[in-house]
mmCIF file of C-alpha atoms and ligand atoms in Angstrom:
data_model
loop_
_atom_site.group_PDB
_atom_site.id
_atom_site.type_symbol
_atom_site.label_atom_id
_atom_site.label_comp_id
_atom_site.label_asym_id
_atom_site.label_seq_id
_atom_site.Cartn_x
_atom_site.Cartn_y
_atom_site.Cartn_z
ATOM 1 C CA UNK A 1 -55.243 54.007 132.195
ATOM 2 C CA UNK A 2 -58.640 53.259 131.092
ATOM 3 C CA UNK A 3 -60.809 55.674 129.636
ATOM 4 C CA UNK A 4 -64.188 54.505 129.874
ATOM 5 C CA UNK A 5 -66.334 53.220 132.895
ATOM 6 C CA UNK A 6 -64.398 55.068 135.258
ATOM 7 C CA UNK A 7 -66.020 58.069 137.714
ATOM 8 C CA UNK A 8 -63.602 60.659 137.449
ATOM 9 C CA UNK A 9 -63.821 63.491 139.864
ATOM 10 C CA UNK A 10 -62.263 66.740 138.150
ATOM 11 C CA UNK A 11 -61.422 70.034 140.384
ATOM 12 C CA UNK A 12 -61.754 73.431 138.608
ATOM 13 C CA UNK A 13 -63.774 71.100 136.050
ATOM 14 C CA UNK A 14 -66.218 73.725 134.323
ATOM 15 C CA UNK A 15 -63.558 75.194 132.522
ATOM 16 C CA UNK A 16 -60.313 75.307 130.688
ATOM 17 C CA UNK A 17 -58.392 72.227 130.800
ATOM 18 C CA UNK A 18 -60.693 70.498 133.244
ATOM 19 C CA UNK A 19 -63.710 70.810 131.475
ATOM 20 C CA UNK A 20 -62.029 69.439 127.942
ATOM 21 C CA UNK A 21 -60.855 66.427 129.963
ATOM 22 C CA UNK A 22 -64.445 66.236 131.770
ATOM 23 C CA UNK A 23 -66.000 66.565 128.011
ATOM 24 C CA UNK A 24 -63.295 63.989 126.546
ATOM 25 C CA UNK A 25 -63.497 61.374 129.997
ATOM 26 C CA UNK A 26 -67.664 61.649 128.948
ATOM 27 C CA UNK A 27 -66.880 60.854 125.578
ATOM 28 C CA UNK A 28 -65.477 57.971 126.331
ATOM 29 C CA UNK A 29 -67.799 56.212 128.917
ATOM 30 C CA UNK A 30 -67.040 57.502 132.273
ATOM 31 C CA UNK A 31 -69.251 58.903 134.492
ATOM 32 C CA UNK A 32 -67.844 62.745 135.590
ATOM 33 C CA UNK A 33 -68.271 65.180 138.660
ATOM 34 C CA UNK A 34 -66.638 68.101 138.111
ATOM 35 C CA UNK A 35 -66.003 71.108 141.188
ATOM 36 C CA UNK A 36 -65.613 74.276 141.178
ATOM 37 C CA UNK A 37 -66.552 77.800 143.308
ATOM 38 C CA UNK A 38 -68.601 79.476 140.748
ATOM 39 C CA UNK A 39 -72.445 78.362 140.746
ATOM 40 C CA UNK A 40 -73.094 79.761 137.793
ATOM 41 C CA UNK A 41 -70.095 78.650 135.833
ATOM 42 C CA UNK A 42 -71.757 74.744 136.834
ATOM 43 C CA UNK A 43 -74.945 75.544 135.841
ATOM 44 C CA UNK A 44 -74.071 76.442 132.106
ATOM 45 C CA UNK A 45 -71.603 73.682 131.913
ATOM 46 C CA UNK A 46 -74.427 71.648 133.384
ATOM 47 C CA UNK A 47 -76.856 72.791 130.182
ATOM 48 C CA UNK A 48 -74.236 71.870 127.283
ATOM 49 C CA UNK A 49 -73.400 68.355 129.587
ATOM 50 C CA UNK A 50 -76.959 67.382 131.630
ATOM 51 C CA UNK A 51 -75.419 63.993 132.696
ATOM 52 C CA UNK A 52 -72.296 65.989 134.713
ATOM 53 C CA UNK A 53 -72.673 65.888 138.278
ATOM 54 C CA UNK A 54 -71.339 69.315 139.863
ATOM 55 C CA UNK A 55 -70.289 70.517 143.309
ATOM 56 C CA UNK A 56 -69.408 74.064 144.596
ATOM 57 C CA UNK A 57 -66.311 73.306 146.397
ATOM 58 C CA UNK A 58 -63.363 76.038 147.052
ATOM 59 C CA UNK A 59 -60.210 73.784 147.011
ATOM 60 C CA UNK A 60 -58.338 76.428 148.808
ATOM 61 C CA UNK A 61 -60.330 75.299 151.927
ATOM 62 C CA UNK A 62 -59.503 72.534 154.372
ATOM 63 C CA UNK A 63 -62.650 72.185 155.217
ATOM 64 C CA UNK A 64 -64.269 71.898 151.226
ATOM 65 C CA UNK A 65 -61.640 69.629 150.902
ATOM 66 C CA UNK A 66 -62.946 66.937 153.564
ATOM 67 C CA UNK A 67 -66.729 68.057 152.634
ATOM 68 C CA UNK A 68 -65.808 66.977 149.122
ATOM 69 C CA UNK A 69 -63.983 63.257 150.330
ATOM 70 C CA UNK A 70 -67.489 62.727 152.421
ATOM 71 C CA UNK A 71 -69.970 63.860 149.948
ATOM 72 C CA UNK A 72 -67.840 61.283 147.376
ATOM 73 C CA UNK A 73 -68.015 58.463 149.779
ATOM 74 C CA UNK A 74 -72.027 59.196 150.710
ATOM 75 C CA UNK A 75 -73.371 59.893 147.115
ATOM 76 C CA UNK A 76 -70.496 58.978 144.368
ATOM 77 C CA UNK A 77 -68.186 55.819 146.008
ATOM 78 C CA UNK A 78 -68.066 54.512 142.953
ATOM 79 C CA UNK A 79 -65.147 57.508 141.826
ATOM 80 C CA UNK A 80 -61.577 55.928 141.133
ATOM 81 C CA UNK A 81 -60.325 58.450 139.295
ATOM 82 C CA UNK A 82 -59.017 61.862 141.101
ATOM 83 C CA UNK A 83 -58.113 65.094 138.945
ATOM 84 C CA UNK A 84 -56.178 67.856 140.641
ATOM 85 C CA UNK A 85 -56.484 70.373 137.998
ATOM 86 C CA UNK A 86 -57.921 73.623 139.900
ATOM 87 C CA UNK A 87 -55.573 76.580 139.756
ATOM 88 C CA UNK A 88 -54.893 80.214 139.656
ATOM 89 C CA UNK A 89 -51.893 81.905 138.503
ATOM 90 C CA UNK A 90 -51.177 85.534 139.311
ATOM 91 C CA UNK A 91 -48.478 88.172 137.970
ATOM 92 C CA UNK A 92 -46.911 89.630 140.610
ATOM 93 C CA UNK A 93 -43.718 92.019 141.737
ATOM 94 C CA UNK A 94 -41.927 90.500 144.753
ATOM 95 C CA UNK A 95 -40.139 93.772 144.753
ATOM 96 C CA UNK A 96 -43.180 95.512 145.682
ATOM 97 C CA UNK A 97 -45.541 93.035 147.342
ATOM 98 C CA UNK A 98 -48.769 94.889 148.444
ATOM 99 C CA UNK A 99 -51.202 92.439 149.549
ATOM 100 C CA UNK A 100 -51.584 90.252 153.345
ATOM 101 C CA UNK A 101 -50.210 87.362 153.109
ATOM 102 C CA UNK A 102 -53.634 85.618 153.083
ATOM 103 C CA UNK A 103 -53.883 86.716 149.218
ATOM 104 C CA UNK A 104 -50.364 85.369 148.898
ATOM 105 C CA UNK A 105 -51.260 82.166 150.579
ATOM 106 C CA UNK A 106 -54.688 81.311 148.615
ATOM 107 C CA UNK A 107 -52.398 80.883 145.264
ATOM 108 C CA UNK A 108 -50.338 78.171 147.138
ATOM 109 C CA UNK A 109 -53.564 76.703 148.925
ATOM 110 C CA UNK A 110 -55.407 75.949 145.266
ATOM 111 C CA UNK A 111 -52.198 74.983 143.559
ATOM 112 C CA UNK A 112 -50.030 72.856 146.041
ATOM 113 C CA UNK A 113 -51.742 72.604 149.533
ATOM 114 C CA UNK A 114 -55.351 70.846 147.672
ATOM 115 C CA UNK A 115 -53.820 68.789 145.326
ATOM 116 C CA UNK A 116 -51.578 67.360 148.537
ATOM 117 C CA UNK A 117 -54.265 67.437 150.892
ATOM 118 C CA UNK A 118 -57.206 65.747 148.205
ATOM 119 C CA UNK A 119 -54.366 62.917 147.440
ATOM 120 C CA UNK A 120 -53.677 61.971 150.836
ATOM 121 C CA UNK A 121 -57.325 62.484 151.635
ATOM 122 C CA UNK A 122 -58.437 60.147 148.759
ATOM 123 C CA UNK A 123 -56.017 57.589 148.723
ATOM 124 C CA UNK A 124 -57.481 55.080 151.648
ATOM 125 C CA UNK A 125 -60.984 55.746 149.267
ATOM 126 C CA UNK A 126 -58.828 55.249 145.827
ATOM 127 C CA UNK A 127 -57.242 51.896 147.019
ATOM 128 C CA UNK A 128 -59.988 50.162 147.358
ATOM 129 C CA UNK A 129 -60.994 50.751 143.910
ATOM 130 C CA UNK A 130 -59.341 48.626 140.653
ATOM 131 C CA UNK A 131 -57.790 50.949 137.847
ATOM 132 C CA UNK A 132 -57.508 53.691 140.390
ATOM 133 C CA UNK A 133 -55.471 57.089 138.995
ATOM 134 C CA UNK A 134 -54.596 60.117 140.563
ATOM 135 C CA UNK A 135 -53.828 62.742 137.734
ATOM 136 C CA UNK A 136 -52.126 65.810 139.107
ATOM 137 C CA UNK A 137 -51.981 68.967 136.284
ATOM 138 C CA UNK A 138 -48.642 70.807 136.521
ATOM 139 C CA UNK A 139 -46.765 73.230 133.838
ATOM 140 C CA UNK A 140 -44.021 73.491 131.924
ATOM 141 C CA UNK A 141 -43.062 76.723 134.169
ATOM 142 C CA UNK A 142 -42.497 73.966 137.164
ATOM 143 C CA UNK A 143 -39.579 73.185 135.023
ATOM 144 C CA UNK A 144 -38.161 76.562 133.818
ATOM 145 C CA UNK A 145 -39.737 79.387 135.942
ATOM 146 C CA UNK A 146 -41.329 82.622 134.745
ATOM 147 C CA UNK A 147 -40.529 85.222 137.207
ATOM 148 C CA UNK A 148 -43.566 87.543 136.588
ATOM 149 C CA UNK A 149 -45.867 84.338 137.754
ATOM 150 C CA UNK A 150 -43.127 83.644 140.587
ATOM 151 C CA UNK A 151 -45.662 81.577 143.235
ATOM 152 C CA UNK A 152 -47.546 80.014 140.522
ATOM 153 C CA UNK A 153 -43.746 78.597 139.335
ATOM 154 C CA UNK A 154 -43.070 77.303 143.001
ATOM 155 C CA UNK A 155 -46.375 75.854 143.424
ATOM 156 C CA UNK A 156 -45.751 74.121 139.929
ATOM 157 C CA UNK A 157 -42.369 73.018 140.659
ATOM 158 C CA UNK A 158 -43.294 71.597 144.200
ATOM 159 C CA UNK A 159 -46.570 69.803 142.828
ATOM 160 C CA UNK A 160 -43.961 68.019 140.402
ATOM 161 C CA UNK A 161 -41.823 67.258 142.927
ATOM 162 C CA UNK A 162 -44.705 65.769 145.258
ATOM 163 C CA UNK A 163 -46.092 63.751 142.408
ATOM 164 C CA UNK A 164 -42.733 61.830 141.854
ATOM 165 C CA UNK A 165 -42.639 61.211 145.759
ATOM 166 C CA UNK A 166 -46.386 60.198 145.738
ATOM 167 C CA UNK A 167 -45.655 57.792 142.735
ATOM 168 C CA UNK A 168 -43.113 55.751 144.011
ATOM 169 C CA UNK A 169 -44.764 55.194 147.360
ATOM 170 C CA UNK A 170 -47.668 54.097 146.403
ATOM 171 C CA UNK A 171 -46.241 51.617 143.731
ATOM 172 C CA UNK A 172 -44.925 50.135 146.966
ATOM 173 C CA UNK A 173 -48.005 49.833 148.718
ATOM 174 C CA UNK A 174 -51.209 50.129 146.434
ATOM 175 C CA UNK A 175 -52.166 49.698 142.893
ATOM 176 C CA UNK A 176 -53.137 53.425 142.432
ATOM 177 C CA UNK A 177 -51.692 54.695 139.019
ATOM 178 C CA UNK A 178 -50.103 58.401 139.324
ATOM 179 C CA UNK A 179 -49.619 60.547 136.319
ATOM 180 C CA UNK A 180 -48.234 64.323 135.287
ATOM 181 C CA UNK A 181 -49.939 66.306 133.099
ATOM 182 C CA UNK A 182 -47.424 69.300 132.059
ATOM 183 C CA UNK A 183 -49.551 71.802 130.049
ATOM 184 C CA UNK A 184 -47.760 74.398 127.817
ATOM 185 C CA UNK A 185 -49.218 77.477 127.301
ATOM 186 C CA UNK A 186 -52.788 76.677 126.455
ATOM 187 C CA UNK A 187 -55.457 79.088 125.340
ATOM 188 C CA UNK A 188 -57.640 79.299 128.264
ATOM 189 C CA UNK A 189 -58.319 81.877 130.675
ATOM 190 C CA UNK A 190 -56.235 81.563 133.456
ATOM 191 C CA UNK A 191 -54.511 84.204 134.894
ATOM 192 C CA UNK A 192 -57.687 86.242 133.563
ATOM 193 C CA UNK A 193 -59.572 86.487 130.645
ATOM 194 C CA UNK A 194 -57.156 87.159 126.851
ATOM 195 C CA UNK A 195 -54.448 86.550 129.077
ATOM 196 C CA UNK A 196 -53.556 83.238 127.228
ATOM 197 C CA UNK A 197 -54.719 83.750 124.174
ATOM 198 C CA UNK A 198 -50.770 83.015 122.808
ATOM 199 C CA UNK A 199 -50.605 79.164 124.004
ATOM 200 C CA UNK A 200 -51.669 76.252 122.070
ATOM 201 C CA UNK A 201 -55.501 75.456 121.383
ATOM 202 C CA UNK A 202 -57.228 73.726 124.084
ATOM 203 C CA UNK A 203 -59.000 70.880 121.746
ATOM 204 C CA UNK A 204 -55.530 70.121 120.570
ATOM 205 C CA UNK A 205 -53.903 70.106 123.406
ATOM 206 C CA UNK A 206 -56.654 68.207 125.558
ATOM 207 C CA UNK A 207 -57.127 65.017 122.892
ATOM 208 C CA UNK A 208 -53.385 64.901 122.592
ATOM 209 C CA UNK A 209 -52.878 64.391 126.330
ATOM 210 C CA UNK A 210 -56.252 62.746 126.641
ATOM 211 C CA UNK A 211 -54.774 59.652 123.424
ATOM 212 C CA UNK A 212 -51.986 59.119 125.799
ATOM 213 C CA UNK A 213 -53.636 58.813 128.989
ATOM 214 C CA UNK A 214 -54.695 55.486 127.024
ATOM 215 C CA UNK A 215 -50.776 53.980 127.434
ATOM 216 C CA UNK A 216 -48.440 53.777 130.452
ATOM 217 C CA UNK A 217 -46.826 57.109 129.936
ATOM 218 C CA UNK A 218 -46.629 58.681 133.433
ATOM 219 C CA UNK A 219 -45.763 62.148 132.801
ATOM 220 C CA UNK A 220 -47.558 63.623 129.902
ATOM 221 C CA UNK A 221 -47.051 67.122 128.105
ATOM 222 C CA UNK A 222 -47.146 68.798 124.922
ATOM 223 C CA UNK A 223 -45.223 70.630 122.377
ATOM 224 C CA UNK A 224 -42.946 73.255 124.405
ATOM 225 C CA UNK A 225 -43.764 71.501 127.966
ATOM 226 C CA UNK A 226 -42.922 67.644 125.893
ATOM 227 C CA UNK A 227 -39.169 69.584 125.323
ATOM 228 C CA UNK A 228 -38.555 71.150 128.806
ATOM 229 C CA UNK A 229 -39.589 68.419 130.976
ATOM 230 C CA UNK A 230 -37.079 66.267 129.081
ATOM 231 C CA UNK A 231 -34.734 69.306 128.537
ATOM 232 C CA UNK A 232 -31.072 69.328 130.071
ATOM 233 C CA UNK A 233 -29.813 71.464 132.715
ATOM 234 C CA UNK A 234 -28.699 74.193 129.920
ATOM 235 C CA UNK A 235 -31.123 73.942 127.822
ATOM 236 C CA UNK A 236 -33.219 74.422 131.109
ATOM 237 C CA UNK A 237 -31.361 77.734 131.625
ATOM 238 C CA UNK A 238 -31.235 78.745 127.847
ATOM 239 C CA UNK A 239 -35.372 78.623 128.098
ATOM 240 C CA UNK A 240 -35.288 80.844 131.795
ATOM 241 C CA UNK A 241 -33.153 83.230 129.568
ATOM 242 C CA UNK A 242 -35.331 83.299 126.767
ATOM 243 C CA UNK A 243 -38.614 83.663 128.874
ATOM 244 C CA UNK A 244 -37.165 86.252 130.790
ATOM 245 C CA UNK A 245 -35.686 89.196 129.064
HETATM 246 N N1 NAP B 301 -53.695 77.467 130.483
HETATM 247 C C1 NAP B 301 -52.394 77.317 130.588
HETATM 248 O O1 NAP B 301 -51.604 77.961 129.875
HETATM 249 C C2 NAP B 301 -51.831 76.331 131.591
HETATM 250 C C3 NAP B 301 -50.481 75.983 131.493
HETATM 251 C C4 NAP B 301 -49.954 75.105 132.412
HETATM 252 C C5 NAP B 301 -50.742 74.565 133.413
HETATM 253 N N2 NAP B 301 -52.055 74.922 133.488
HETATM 254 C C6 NAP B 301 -52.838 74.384 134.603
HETATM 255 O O2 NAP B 301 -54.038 73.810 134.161
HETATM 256 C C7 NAP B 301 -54.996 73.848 135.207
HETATM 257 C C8 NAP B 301 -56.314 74.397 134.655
HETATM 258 O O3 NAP B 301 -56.116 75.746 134.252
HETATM 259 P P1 NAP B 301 -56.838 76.384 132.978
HETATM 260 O O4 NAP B 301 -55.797 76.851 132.066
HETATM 261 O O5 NAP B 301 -57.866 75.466 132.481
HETATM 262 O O6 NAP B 301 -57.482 77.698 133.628
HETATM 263 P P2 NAP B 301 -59.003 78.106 133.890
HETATM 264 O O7 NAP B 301 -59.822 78.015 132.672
HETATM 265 O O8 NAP B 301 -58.912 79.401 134.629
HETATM 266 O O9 NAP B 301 -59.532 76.952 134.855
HETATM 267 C C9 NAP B 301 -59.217 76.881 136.201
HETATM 268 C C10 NAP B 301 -60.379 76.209 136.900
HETATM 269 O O10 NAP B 301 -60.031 76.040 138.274
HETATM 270 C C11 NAP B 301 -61.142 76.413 139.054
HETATM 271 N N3 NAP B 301 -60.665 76.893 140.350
HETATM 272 C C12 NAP B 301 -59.805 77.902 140.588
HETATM 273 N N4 NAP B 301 -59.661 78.082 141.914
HETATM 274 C C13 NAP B 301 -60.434 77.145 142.512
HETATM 275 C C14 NAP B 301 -60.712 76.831 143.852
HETATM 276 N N5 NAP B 301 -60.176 77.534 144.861
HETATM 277 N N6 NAP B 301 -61.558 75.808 144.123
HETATM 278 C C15 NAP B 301 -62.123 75.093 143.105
HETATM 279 N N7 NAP B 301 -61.895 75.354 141.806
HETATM 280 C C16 NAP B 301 -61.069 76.369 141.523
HETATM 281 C C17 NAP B 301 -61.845 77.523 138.279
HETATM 282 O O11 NAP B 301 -63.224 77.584 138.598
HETATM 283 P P3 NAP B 301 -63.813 78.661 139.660
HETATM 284 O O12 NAP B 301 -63.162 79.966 139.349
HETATM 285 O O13 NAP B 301 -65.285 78.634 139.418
HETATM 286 O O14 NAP B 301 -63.444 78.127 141.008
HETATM 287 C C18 NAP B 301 -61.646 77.047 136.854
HETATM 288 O O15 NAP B 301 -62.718 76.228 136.441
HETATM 289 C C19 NAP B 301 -54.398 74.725 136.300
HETATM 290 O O16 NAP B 301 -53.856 73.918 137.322
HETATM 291 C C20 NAP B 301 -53.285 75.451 135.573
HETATM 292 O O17 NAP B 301 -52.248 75.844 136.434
HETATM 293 C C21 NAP B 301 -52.617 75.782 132.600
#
C-alpha cells in the first residue's frame, strides 16, 4: 500500500500500537484520525501531534460504530484507509468465572464484533475510494493460544479467520486491499499497565511492520508472531506447550 496521502482512520489510536502507526502514517504524508474512549488520553496525544484529528468513540458499541461511519462520511470522506486496532485483553479463570456475561461479552465486542461490524460498515464508503486498505491487527496468540488470556485468543483467532474470508471476497468484487498485522508480544500496556513490559519494543516493532506495509505482503508480523503464523501444525503445538506450563 501507499504510505503517504492517504486518510487513515485508526481505532484505539492514542496509544500503543495504534498511535506508533498514527505517528509513522503522519510521518509519511497521510492525514490521521485516530478514536478512542478516553478524552483525556486524545487530548495529550493531540498536544505532541496538533494536526491529528480525534474522536471519542467506544468500539464496543453498535451504535459508536455507525456514529463513527456518519461522522467520516459528513466531515472526513476523504478516509480510504481503515485500522481495526482497538483491543483489550483480560486474564481470566474459566474455572471460576465471576463476572455477567456483559463483562465477558465487551472483550469479544472490541476485539471481533467492531472490527466485523466497522469492515462491513465501511466497505460501500472504502470502494469508492482508489488505494483503499482495510488493516485488521491480530496476534500471534490467534495462532497458538494462551489459556490465561482464553477470549482474547478466540477473538484473535476468529478476527484471523474473518480477515482471510474478507480478503478473498472482496478481491472478487472491489479493489480494497486487506492486510494482517500479527503483533508479538510488544511492550505496551495492554492487558494493564507493566503487564507487557517482556515483548518486543514498540518503535521496533511498529517501523518494521510499518517498511512492509510499503510491498504486497498481506499478512505481516514480527519476530516470534513472523515464526508461528508460518509455523507447522507441531511446531504449533510445541509453542501451546511451551506457553503453557
Ligand atoms: N501489545 C501486545 O503485546 C499485542 C500483541 C498482539 C496484538 N496486540 C493488539 O494490538 C492492538 C493494540 O494494542 P496495544 O498493545 O497497543 O494496547 P494499548 O496500548 O492498550 O492500546 C489499545 C488501544 O485501544 C483503545 N481501545 C480499547 N477499547 C476500546 C474501545 N472499546 N473503543 C475504542 N478504543 C478502544 C484504547 O484506548 P481507550 O482505552 O481510551 O479506549 C487504546 O488506545 C490490540 O488489538 C491488541 O490486541 C497487541
Amino acid at each position: 500500500m501507499k504510505l503517504s496521502q492517504n486518510t487513515v482512520l485508526i481505532t484505539g489510536g492514542a496509544s500503543g500500537i495504534g498511535f506508533a502507526f498514527a505517528e509513522r502514517f503522519l510521518k509519511a504524508g497521510s492525514q490521521v484520525i485516530i478514536c478512542g474512549r478516553r478524552e483525556d488520553k486524545l487530548q495529550e496525544v493531540r498536544q505532541q501531534y496538533p494536526q491529528l484529528i480525534t474522536k471519542v468513540a467506544d468500539v464496543a458499541s453498535e451504535s459508536d460504530r455507525l456514529a463513527l461511519l456518519e461522522w467520516i462520511k459528513q466531515e472526513y470522506p476523504e478516509v480510504n484507509v481503515l485500522v481495526n486496532n482497538a483491543g483489550i485483553q483480560r486474564r481470566l479463570s474459566l474455572t471460576n468465572l465471576q463476572e455477567d456475561w456483559s463483562t465477558t461479552h465487551n472483550e469479544l465486542a472490541i476485539n471481533l464484533d467492531a472490527p466485523i461490524h466497522l469492515s462491513t460498515l465501511f466497505i460501500p464508503h472504502l470502494r469508492t475510494k482508489a488505494d483503499a486498505v482495510i488493516i485488521n491487527v491480530t496476534s500471534g496468540l490467534a495462532f497458538a493460544a494462551l489459556a490465561n488470556v482464553p477470549i482474547y485468543c478466540a477473538t484473535k483467532a476468529a478476527l484471523h479467520s474473518f480477515t482471510q474470508s474478507l480478503r478473498y471476497q472482496l478481491a472478487k468484487d472491489t479493489a480494497i486491499n486487506v492486510i494482517e498485522v500479527v503483533p508479538p508480544a510488544v511492550n505496551t500496556d495492554l492487558g494493564g499497565i507493566g503487564l507487557h513490559t517482556f515483548g518486543v519494543n514498540l518503535d521496533e516493532f511498529a517501523d518494521s511492520i510499518f517498511q512492509r506495509l510499503a510491498t504486497d505482503e498481506q499478512e505481516i508480523g514480527f519476530g516470534t508472531s513472523e515464526q508461528i503464523r508460518n509455523a507447522s501444525r507441531p511446531e504449533i503445538d510445541a509453542r501451546f506447550k511451551a506457553m503453557n506450563p
